[in-house]
Tab-separated table of N, CA and C in Angstrom:
chain	number	residue	atom	x	y	z
A	1	UNK	N	-64.541	10.304	63.266
A	1	UNK	CA	-63.435	10.050	62.367
A	1	UNK	C	-63.078	11.348	61.656
A	2	UNK	N	-61.795	11.540	61.422
A	2	UNK	CA	-61.338	12.713	60.686
A	2	UNK	C	-59.974	12.429	60.075
A	3	UNK	N	-59.711	13.143	58.993
A	3	UNK	CA	-58.458	12.940	58.273
A	3	UNK	C	-58.134	14.246	57.557
A	4	UNK	N	-56.852	14.529	57.399
A	4	UNK	CA	-56.411	15.713	56.663
A	4	UNK	C	-55.308	15.293	55.703
A	5	UNK	N	-55.389	15.800	54.473
A	5	UNK	CA	-54.354	15.546	53.475
A	5	UNK	C	-53.852	16.889	52.967
A	6	UNK	N	-52.573	17.159	53.143
A	6	UNK	CA	-51.935	18.362	52.607
A	6	UNK	C	-51.167	17.965	51.352
A	7	UNK	N	-51.383	18.706	50.272
A	7	UNK	CA	-50.724	18.402	49.002
A	7	UNK	C	-49.960	19.616	48.497
A	8	UNK	N	-48.800	19.352	47.929
A	8	UNK	CA	-48.044	20.377	47.214
A	8	UNK	C	-47.748	19.787	45.847
A	9	UNK	N	-48.234	20.452	44.812
A	9	UNK	CA	-47.935	20.007	43.453
A	9	UNK	C	-47.326	21.180	42.691
A	10	UNK	N	-46.691	20.877	41.604
A	10	UNK	CA	-46.050	21.899	40.774
A	10	UNK	C	-46.790	21.941	39.439
A	11	UNK	N	-47.258	23.139	39.053
A	11	UNK	CA	-47.962	23.249	37.774
A	11	UNK	C	-46.946	23.302	36.628
A	12	UNK	N	-47.402	23.241	35.364
A	12	UNK	CA	-46.458	23.235	34.230
A	12	UNK	C	-45.543	24.456	34.167
A	13	UNK	N	-45.932	25.573	34.803
A	13	UNK	CA	-45.083	26.768	34.829
A	13	UNK	C	-44.056	26.728	35.958
A	14	UNK	N	-44.034	25.640	36.732
A	14	UNK	CA	-43.086	25.507	37.829
A	14	UNK	C	-43.531	26.160	39.120
A	15	UNK	N	-44.783	26.607	39.195
A	15	UNK	CA	-45.294	27.267	40.401
A	15	UNK	C	-45.922	26.237	41.340
A	16	UNK	N	-45.664	26.354	42.641
A	16	UNK	CA	-46.261	25.406	43.584
A	16	UNK	C	-47.751	25.683	43.785
A	17	UNK	N	-48.505	24.616	43.955
A	17	UNK	CA	-49.931	24.707	44.275
A	17	UNK	C	-50.129	23.964	45.589
A	18	UNK	N	-50.475	24.699	46.642
A	18	UNK	CA	-50.725	24.106	47.954
A	18	UNK	C	-52.221	23.903	48.130
A	19	UNK	N	-52.604	22.753	48.626
A	19	UNK	CA	-54.016	22.469	48.873
A	19	UNK	C	-54.131	21.572	50.095
A	20	UNK	N	-55.239	21.696	50.793
A	20	UNK	CA	-55.531	20.822	51.932
A	20	UNK	C	-56.948	20.296	51.789
A	21	UNK	N	-57.118	19.040	52.141
A	21	UNK	CA	-58.445	18.431	52.193
A	21	UNK	C	-58.652	17.904	53.610
A	22	UNK	N	-59.809	18.237	54.157
A	22	UNK	CA	-60.196	17.780	55.491
A	22	UNK	C	-61.409	16.876	55.324
A	23	UNK	N	-61.400	15.759	56.007
A	23	UNK	CA	-62.529	14.831	55.955
A	23	UNK	C	-63.021	14.603	57.379
A	24	UNK	N	-64.338	14.685	57.552
A	24	UNK	CA	-64.948	14.488	58.860
A	24	UNK	C	-66.164	13.595	58.723
A	25	UNK	N	-66.424	12.795	59.722
A	25	UNK	CA	-67.698	12.078	59.817
A	25	UNK	C	-68.442	12.690	60.995
A	26	UNK	N	-69.587	13.278	60.703
A	26	UNK	CA	-70.458	13.856	61.730
A	26	UNK	C	-71.812	13.183	61.605
A	27	UNK	N	-72.194	12.428	62.623
A	27	UNK	CA	-73.446	11.681	62.550
A	27	UNK	C	-73.370	10.659	61.431
A	28	UNK	N	-74.328	10.692	60.523
A	28	UNK	CA	-74.353	9.727	59.423
A	28	UNK	C	-73.752	10.285	58.135
A	29	UNK	N	-73.243	11.512	58.162
A	29	UNK	CA	-72.682	12.134	56.958
A	29	UNK	C	-71.164	12.253	57.016
A	30	UNK	N	-70.543	12.090	55.853
A	30	UNK	CA	-69.114	12.345	55.690
A	30	UNK	C	-68.957	13.644	54.910
A	31	UNK	N	-68.087	14.526	55.401
A	31	UNK	CA	-67.883	15.848	54.802
A	31	UNK	C	-66.461	15.962	54.274
A	32	UNK	N	-66.325	16.684	53.167
A	32	UNK	CA	-65.015	16.999	52.620
A	32	UNK	C	-64.908	18.512	52.474
A	33	UNK	N	-63.839	19.077	53.033
A	33	UNK	CA	-63.515	20.494	52.851
A	33	UNK	C	-62.267	20.569	51.993
A	34	UNK	N	-62.262	21.492	51.040
A	34	UNK	CA	-61.117	21.670	50.156
A	34	UNK	C	-60.649	23.118	50.277
A	35	UNK	N	-59.390	23.309	50.685
A	35	UNK	CA	-58.820	24.644	50.869
A	35	UNK	C	-57.674	24.814	49.877
A	36	UNK	N	-57.790	25.872	49.036
A	36	UNK	CA	-56.743	26.131	48.055
A	36	UNK	C	-56.806	27.594	47.628
A	37	UNK	N	-55.641	28.240	47.589
A	37	UNK	CA	-55.500	29.623	47.119
A	37	UNK	C	-56.461	30.585	47.818
A	38	UNK	N	-56.576	30.465	49.128
A	38	UNK	CA	-57.394	31.392	49.901
A	38	UNK	C	-58.887	31.164	49.810
A	39	UNK	N	-59.306	30.043	49.245
A	39	UNK	CA	-60.725	29.719	49.139
A	39	UNK	C	-60.989	28.386	49.823
A	40	UNK	N	-62.208	28.235	50.321
A	40	UNK	CA	-62.589	26.993	50.980
A	40	UNK	C	-63.983	26.599	50.507
A	41	UNK	N	-64.147	25.340	50.175
A	41	UNK	CA	-65.457	24.822	49.794
A	41	UNK	C	-65.697	23.526	50.554
A	42	UNK	N	-66.963	23.144	50.645
A	42	UNK	CA	-67.276	21.896	51.334
A	42	UNK	C	-68.400	21.177	50.608
A	43	UNK	N	-68.481	19.890	50.867
A	43	UNK	CA	-69.569	19.096	50.310
A	43	UNK	C	-69.810	17.885	51.195
A	44	UNK	N	-71.032	17.394	51.123
A	44	UNK	CA	-71.364	16.130	51.777
A	44	UNK	C	-71.052	15.035	50.767
A	45	UNK	N	-70.285	14.056	51.180
A	45	UNK	CA	-69.907	12.980	50.269
A	45	UNK	C	-71.067	12.001	50.111
A	46	UNK	N	-71.359	11.640	48.878
A	46	UNK	CA	-72.458	10.707	48.607
A	46	UNK	C	-72.110	9.300	49.082
A	47	UNK	N	-70.847	8.933	48.945
A	47	UNK	CA	-70.399	7.618	49.394
A	47	UNK	C	-69.615	7.776	50.683
A	48	UNK	N	-69.753	6.816	51.576
A	48	UNK	CA	-69.022	6.850	52.840
A	48	UNK	C	-67.520	6.782	52.576
A	49	UNK	N	-66.757	7.462	53.402
A	49	UNK	CA	-65.299	7.447	53.289
A	49	UNK	C	-64.783	6.060	53.648
A	50	UNK	N	-63.878	5.551	52.828
A	50	UNK	CA	-63.164	4.324	53.160
A	50	UNK	C	-61.926	4.751	53.935
A	51	UNK	N	-61.986	4.656	55.250
A	51	UNK	CA	-60.901	5.166	56.096
A	51	UNK	C	-59.639	4.321	55.974
A	52	UNK	N	-59.758	3.102	55.457
A	52	UNK	CA	-58.594	2.251	55.218
A	52	UNK	C	-58.286	2.295	53.725
A	53	UNK	N	-57.356	3.154	53.325
A	53	UNK	CA	-57.072	3.355	51.910
A	53	UNK	C	-56.237	2.218	51.341
A	54	UNK	N	-56.480	1.916	50.083
A	54	UNK	CA	-55.721	0.876	49.391
A	54	UNK	C	-54.378	1.452	48.959
A	55	UNK	N	-53.331	0.658	49.014
A	55	UNK	CA	-52.026	1.097	48.536
A	55	UNK	C	-51.261	-0.100	48.011
A	56	UNK	N	-50.004	0.114	47.624
A	56	UNK	CA	-49.191	-0.972	47.107
A	56	UNK	C	-49.097	-2.113	48.118
A	57	UNK	N	-48.963	-3.357	47.636
A	57	UNK	CA	-48.808	-4.484	48.559
A	57	UNK	C	-47.582	-4.288	49.448
A	58	UNK	N	-47.727	-4.661	50.695
A	58	UNK	CA	-46.632	-4.454	51.643
A	58	UNK	C	-45.481	-5.433	51.449
A	59	UNK	N	-45.686	-6.449	50.619
A	59	UNK	CA	-44.585	-7.373	50.356
A	59	UNK	C	-43.783	-6.954	49.122
A	60	UNK	N	-43.940	-5.697	48.711
A	60	UNK	CA	-43.216	-5.162	47.556
A	60	UNK	C	-41.711	-5.369	47.733
A	61	UNK	N	-41.022	-5.678	46.637
A	61	UNK	CA	-39.569	-5.863	46.701
A	61	UNK	C	-38.861	-4.556	47.031
A	62	UNK	N	-39.471	-3.441	46.663
A	62	UNK	CA	-38.875	-2.132	46.924
A	62	UNK	C	-39.485	-1.524	48.185
A	63	UNK	N	-39.185	-2.104	49.315
A	63	UNK	CA	-39.740	-1.570	50.558
A	63	UNK	C	-38.812	-1.887	51.721
A	64	UNK	N	-38.947	-1.098	52.786
A	64	UNK	CA	-38.245	-1.397	54.025
A	64	UNK	C	-39.056	-0.844	55.186
A	65	UNK	N	-38.861	-1.403	56.365
A	65	UNK	CA	-39.636	-1.009	57.535
A	65	UNK	C	-38.882	-0.061	58.442
A	66	UNK	N	-39.644	0.688	59.242
A	66	UNK	CA	-39.070	1.637	60.187
A	66	UNK	C	-40.154	2.008	61.195
A	67	UNK	N	-39.756	2.331	62.406
A	67	UNK	CA	-40.713	2.805	63.403
A	67	UNK	C	-41.098	4.237	63.064
A	68	UNK	N	-42.397	4.513	62.952
A	68	UNK	CA	-42.899	5.850	62.616
A	68	UNK	C	-43.878	6.245	63.715
A	69	UNK	N	-43.394	7.007	64.691
A	69	UNK	CA	-44.252	7.341	65.832
A	69	UNK	C	-44.600	6.083	66.594
A	70	UNK	N	-45.882	5.851	66.802
A	70	UNK	CA	-46.312	4.679	67.563
A	70	UNK	C	-46.572	3.462	66.681
A	71	UNK	N	-46.400	3.586	65.358
A	71	UNK	CA	-46.688	2.495	64.437
A	71	UNK	C	-45.424	1.997	63.761
A	72	UNK	N	-45.472	0.734	63.338
A	72	UNK	CA	-44.457	0.229	62.429
A	72	UNK	C	-44.836	0.719	61.042
A	73	UNK	N	-43.919	1.355	60.347
A	73	UNK	CA	-44.214	1.904	59.025
A	73	UNK	C	-43.365	1.204	57.974
A	74	UNK	N	-43.852	1.218	56.757
A	74	UNK	CA	-43.147	0.626	55.630
A	74	UNK	C	-42.985	1.677	54.550
A	75	UNK	N	-41.797	1.762	53.972
A	75	UNK	CA	-41.538	2.681	52.864
A	75	UNK	C	-41.551	1.867	51.580
A	76	UNK	N	-42.480	2.200	50.689
A	76	UNK	CA	-42.618	1.518	49.415
A	76	UNK	C	-42.243	2.512	48.328
A	77	UNK	N	-41.421	2.095	47.386
A	77	UNK	CA	-40.985	3.053	46.377
A	77	UNK	C	-40.769	2.380	45.028
A	78	UNK	N	-40.996	3.162	43.980
A	78	UNK	CA	-40.701	2.755	42.611
A	78	UNK	C	-39.883	3.879	41.996
A	79	UNK	N	-39.709	3.856	40.697
A	79	UNK	CA	-38.930	4.894	40.030
A	79	UNK	C	-39.560	6.280	40.192
A	80	UNK	N	-40.893	6.351	40.169
A	80	UNK	CA	-41.582	7.645	40.199
A	80	UNK	C	-42.480	7.828	41.413
A	81	UNK	N	-42.588	6.824	42.273
A	81	UNK	CA	-43.574	6.848	43.348
A	81	UNK	C	-42.924	6.438	44.659
A	82	UNK	N	-43.285	7.127	45.727
A	82	UNK	CA	-42.780	6.789	47.056
A	82	UNK	C	-43.925	6.946	48.047
A	83	UNK	N	-44.037	6.017	48.981
A	83	UNK	CA	-45.128	6.070	49.944
A	83	UNK	C	-44.702	5.453	51.275
A	84	UNK	N	-44.933	6.199	52.357
A	84	UNK	CA	-44.792	5.644	53.703
A	84	UNK	C	-46.178	5.190	54.134
A	85	UNK	N	-46.285	3.972	54.633
A	85	UNK	CA	-47.581	3.441	55.039
A	85	UNK	C	-47.476	2.788	56.407
A	86	UNK	N	-48.626	2.632	57.034
A	86	UNK	CA	-48.704	1.855	58.265
A	86	UNK	C	-49.838	0.858	58.103
A	87	UNK	N	-49.741	-0.245	58.757
A	87	UNK	CA	-50.718	-1.313	58.614
A	87	UNK	C	-51.102	-1.824	59.999
A	88	UNK	N	-51.861	-1.029	60.778
A	88	UNK	CA	-52.163	-1.467	62.131
A	88	UNK	C	-53.129	-2.637	62.221
A	89	UNK	N	-54.287	-2.584	61.541
A	89	UNK	CA	-55.297	-3.630	61.735
A	89	UNK	C	-55.990	-4.066	60.458
A	90	UNK	N	-55.625	-3.520	59.314
A	90	UNK	CA	-56.346	-3.795	58.085
A	90	UNK	C	-56.027	-5.183	57.527
A	91	UNK	N	-56.934	-5.703	56.665
A	91	UNK	CA	-56.642	-6.971	55.982
A	91	UNK	C	-55.394	-6.838	55.111
A	92	UNK	N	-54.887	-7.954	54.619
A	92	UNK	CA	-53.613	-8.000	53.888
A	92	UNK	C	-53.474	-6.961	52.783
A	93	UNK	N	-54.517	-6.742	51.985
A	93	UNK	CA	-54.365	-5.873	50.821
A	93	UNK	C	-54.488	-4.395	51.163
A	94	UNK	N	-54.675	-4.055	52.427
A	94	UNK	CA	-54.870	-2.665	52.816
A	94	UNK	C	-53.701	-2.149	53.643
A	95	UNK	N	-53.501	-0.837	53.548
A	95	UNK	CA	-52.585	-0.147	54.436
A	95	UNK	C	-53.019	1.308	54.465
A	96	UNK	N	-52.477	2.091	55.376
A	96	UNK	CA	-52.873	3.493	55.460
A	96	UNK	C	-51.685	4.358	55.095
A	97	UNK	N	-51.794	5.177	54.016
A	97	UNK	CA	-50.659	6.007	53.622
A	97	UNK	C	-50.435	7.158	54.592
A	98	UNK	N	-49.197	7.355	54.997
A	98	UNK	CA	-48.813	8.493	55.835
A	98	UNK	C	-48.306	9.636	54.976
A	99	UNK	N	-47.599	9.309	53.917
A	99	UNK	CA	-47.129	10.327	52.974
A	99	UNK	C	-46.961	9.687	51.606
A	100	UNK	N	-47.143	10.506	50.582
A	100	UNK	CA	-47.059	10.039	49.203
A	100	UNK	C	-46.271	11.071	48.400
A	101	UNK	N	-45.360	10.593	47.568
A	101	UNK	CA	-44.643	11.472	46.643
A	101	UNK	C	-44.693	10.839	45.263
A	102	UNK	N	-45.024	11.660	44.268
A	102	UNK	CA	-45.117	11.199	42.890
A	102	UNK	C	-44.379	12.192	42.007
A	103	UNK	N	-43.475	11.693	41.171
A	103	UNK	CA	-42.719	12.558	40.265
A	103	UNK	C	-42.822	12.011	38.849
A	104	UNK	N	-43.429	12.811	37.978
A	104	UNK	CA	-43.550	12.494	36.559
A	104	UNK	C	-43.122	13.733	35.774
A	105	UNK	N	-42.938	13.636	34.459
A	105	UNK	CA	-42.496	14.818	33.705
A	105	UNK	C	-43.384	16.052	33.898
A	106	UNK	N	-44.701	15.900	33.953
A	106	UNK	CA	-45.596	17.043	34.088
A	106	UNK	C	-46.176	17.200	35.490
A	107	UNK	N	-45.831	16.308	36.398
A	107	UNK	CA	-46.445	16.330	37.730
A	107	UNK	C	-45.392	16.099	38.799
A	108	UNK	N	-45.454	16.904	39.838
A	108	UNK	CA	-44.634	16.689	41.024
A	108	UNK	C	-45.564	16.886	42.210
A	109	UNK	N	-45.897	15.817	42.910
A	109	UNK	CA	-46.898	15.863	43.967
A	109	UNK	C	-46.321	15.321	45.261
A	110	UNK	N	-46.589	16.018	46.347
A	110	UNK	CA	-46.200	15.558	47.676
A	110	UNK	C	-47.413	15.681	48.580
A	111	UNK	N	-47.786	14.603	49.261
A	111	UNK	CA	-48.931	14.618	50.167
A	111	UNK	C	-48.520	14.093	51.531
A	112	UNK	N	-49.060	14.720	52.578
A	112	UNK	CA	-48.941	14.205	53.935
A	112	UNK	C	-50.342	13.948	54.449
A	113	UNK	N	-50.546	12.800	55.067
A	113	UNK	CA	-51.854	12.407	55.574
A	113	UNK	C	-51.797	12.427	57.091
A	114	UNK	N	-52.777	13.069	57.719
A	114	UNK	CA	-52.842	13.148	59.173
A	114	UNK	C	-54.121	12.482	59.651
A	115	UNK	N	-53.995	11.593	60.617
A	115	UNK	CA	-55.149	10.994	61.266
A	115	UNK	C	-54.986	11.224	62.759
A	116	UNK	N	-56.083	11.291	63.510
A	116	UNK	CA	-55.951	11.522	64.946
A	116	UNK	C	-55.149	10.406	65.614
A	117	UNK	N	-54.155	10.777	66.364
A	117	UNK	CA	-53.388	9.824	67.155
A	117	UNK	C	-52.693	10.606	68.255
A	118	UNK	N	-51.987	9.915	69.091
A	118	UNK	CA	-51.329	10.585	70.209
A	118	UNK	C	-50.164	11.451	69.758
A	119	UNK	N	-49.676	11.268	68.516
A	119	UNK	CA	-48.512	12.036	68.062
A	119	UNK	C	-48.875	13.187	67.130
A	120	UNK	N	-50.171	13.397	66.842
A	120	UNK	CA	-50.592	14.473	65.947
A	120	UNK	C	-51.304	15.548	66.755
A	121	UNK	N	-50.873	16.788	66.588
A	121	UNK	CA	-51.480	17.935	67.260
A	121	UNK	C	-52.925	18.093	66.786
A	122	UNK	N	-53.870	18.195	67.708
A	122	UNK	CA	-55.286	18.286	67.341
A	122	UNK	C	-55.598	19.539	66.529
A	123	UNK	N	-54.752	20.569	66.604
A	123	UNK	CA	-54.998	21.777	65.811
A	123	UNK	C	-54.835	21.511	64.313
A	124	UNK	N	-54.220	20.392	63.947
A	124	UNK	CA	-54.083	20.029	62.533
A	124	UNK	C	-55.445	19.839	61.873
A	125	UNK	N	-56.488	19.612	62.681
A	125	UNK	CA	-57.812	19.331	62.141
A	125	UNK	C	-58.754	20.526	62.235
A	126	UNK	N	-58.251	21.684	62.671
A	126	UNK	CA	-59.085	22.889	62.717
A	126	UNK	C	-59.212	23.472	61.323
A	127	UNK	N	-60.445	23.741	60.928
A	127	UNK	CA	-60.670	24.358	59.623
A	127	UNK	C	-60.295	25.828	59.676
A	128	UNK	N	-59.758	26.372	58.586
A	128	UNK	CA	-59.474	27.812	58.545
A	128	UNK	C	-60.776	28.612	58.675
A	129	UNK	N	-60.700	29.841	59.181
A	129	UNK	CA	-61.908	30.661	59.368
A	129	UNK	C	-62.648	30.975	58.068
A	130	UNK	N	-61.986	30.851	56.921
A	130	UNK	CA	-62.643	31.132	55.639
A	130	UNK	C	-63.630	30.039	55.230
A	131	UNK	N	-63.618	28.902	55.923
A	131	UNK	CA	-64.458	27.769	55.530
A	131	UNK	C	-65.895	27.936	56.012
A	132	UNK	N	-66.862	27.492	55.187
A	132	UNK	CA	-68.266	27.558	55.595
A	132	UNK	C	-68.569	26.547	56.702
A	133	UNK	N	-69.638	26.801	57.451
A	133	UNK	CA	-70.061	25.856	58.485
A	133	UNK	C	-70.607	24.603	57.808
A	134	UNK	N	-70.516	23.473	58.487
A	134	UNK	CA	-70.883	22.201	57.867
A	134	UNK	C	-72.357	22.132	57.478
A	135	UNK	N	-73.218	22.904	58.150
A	135	UNK	CA	-74.644	22.869	57.812
A	135	UNK	C	-74.933	23.494	56.448
A	136	UNK	N	-73.964	24.228	55.881
A	136	UNK	CA	-74.176	24.819	54.553
A	136	UNK	C	-73.598	23.952	53.431
A	137	UNK	N	-72.973	22.839	53.779
A	137	UNK	CA	-72.412	21.944	52.758
A	137	UNK	C	-73.546	21.186	52.064
A	138	UNK	N	-73.375	20.940	50.776
A	138	UNK	CA	-74.402	20.205	50.003
A	138	UNK	C	-73.827	18.947	49.414
């Protein structure tokens, strides 16, 4: 299992902050790599990754459906929040976010979530060379 989340947020000075998080399951351990501003760190997660993330109910009044690659996707939105999700096999209260946008007075966040599928380039999951090897993660 693996997942990548790319985030762009705006700090109070109006400067963009780009960050990427990579999640991998190797054997019995789940690893998280965090890449930001030319630095990379890693850690072994104490709790197992919940690969089916919780999100807004899919019966939200502010939503509409659309084909997104090989999945049926739903766009859920509020005044400050927008999320594209897919719901392939999860129970009713679960869905998997494909992208998230949040806009508040002090925060502007945009995230894209990548999971392995036939429509995602496998190079999206390659760690940058600055990252430590997984055996050095604690």
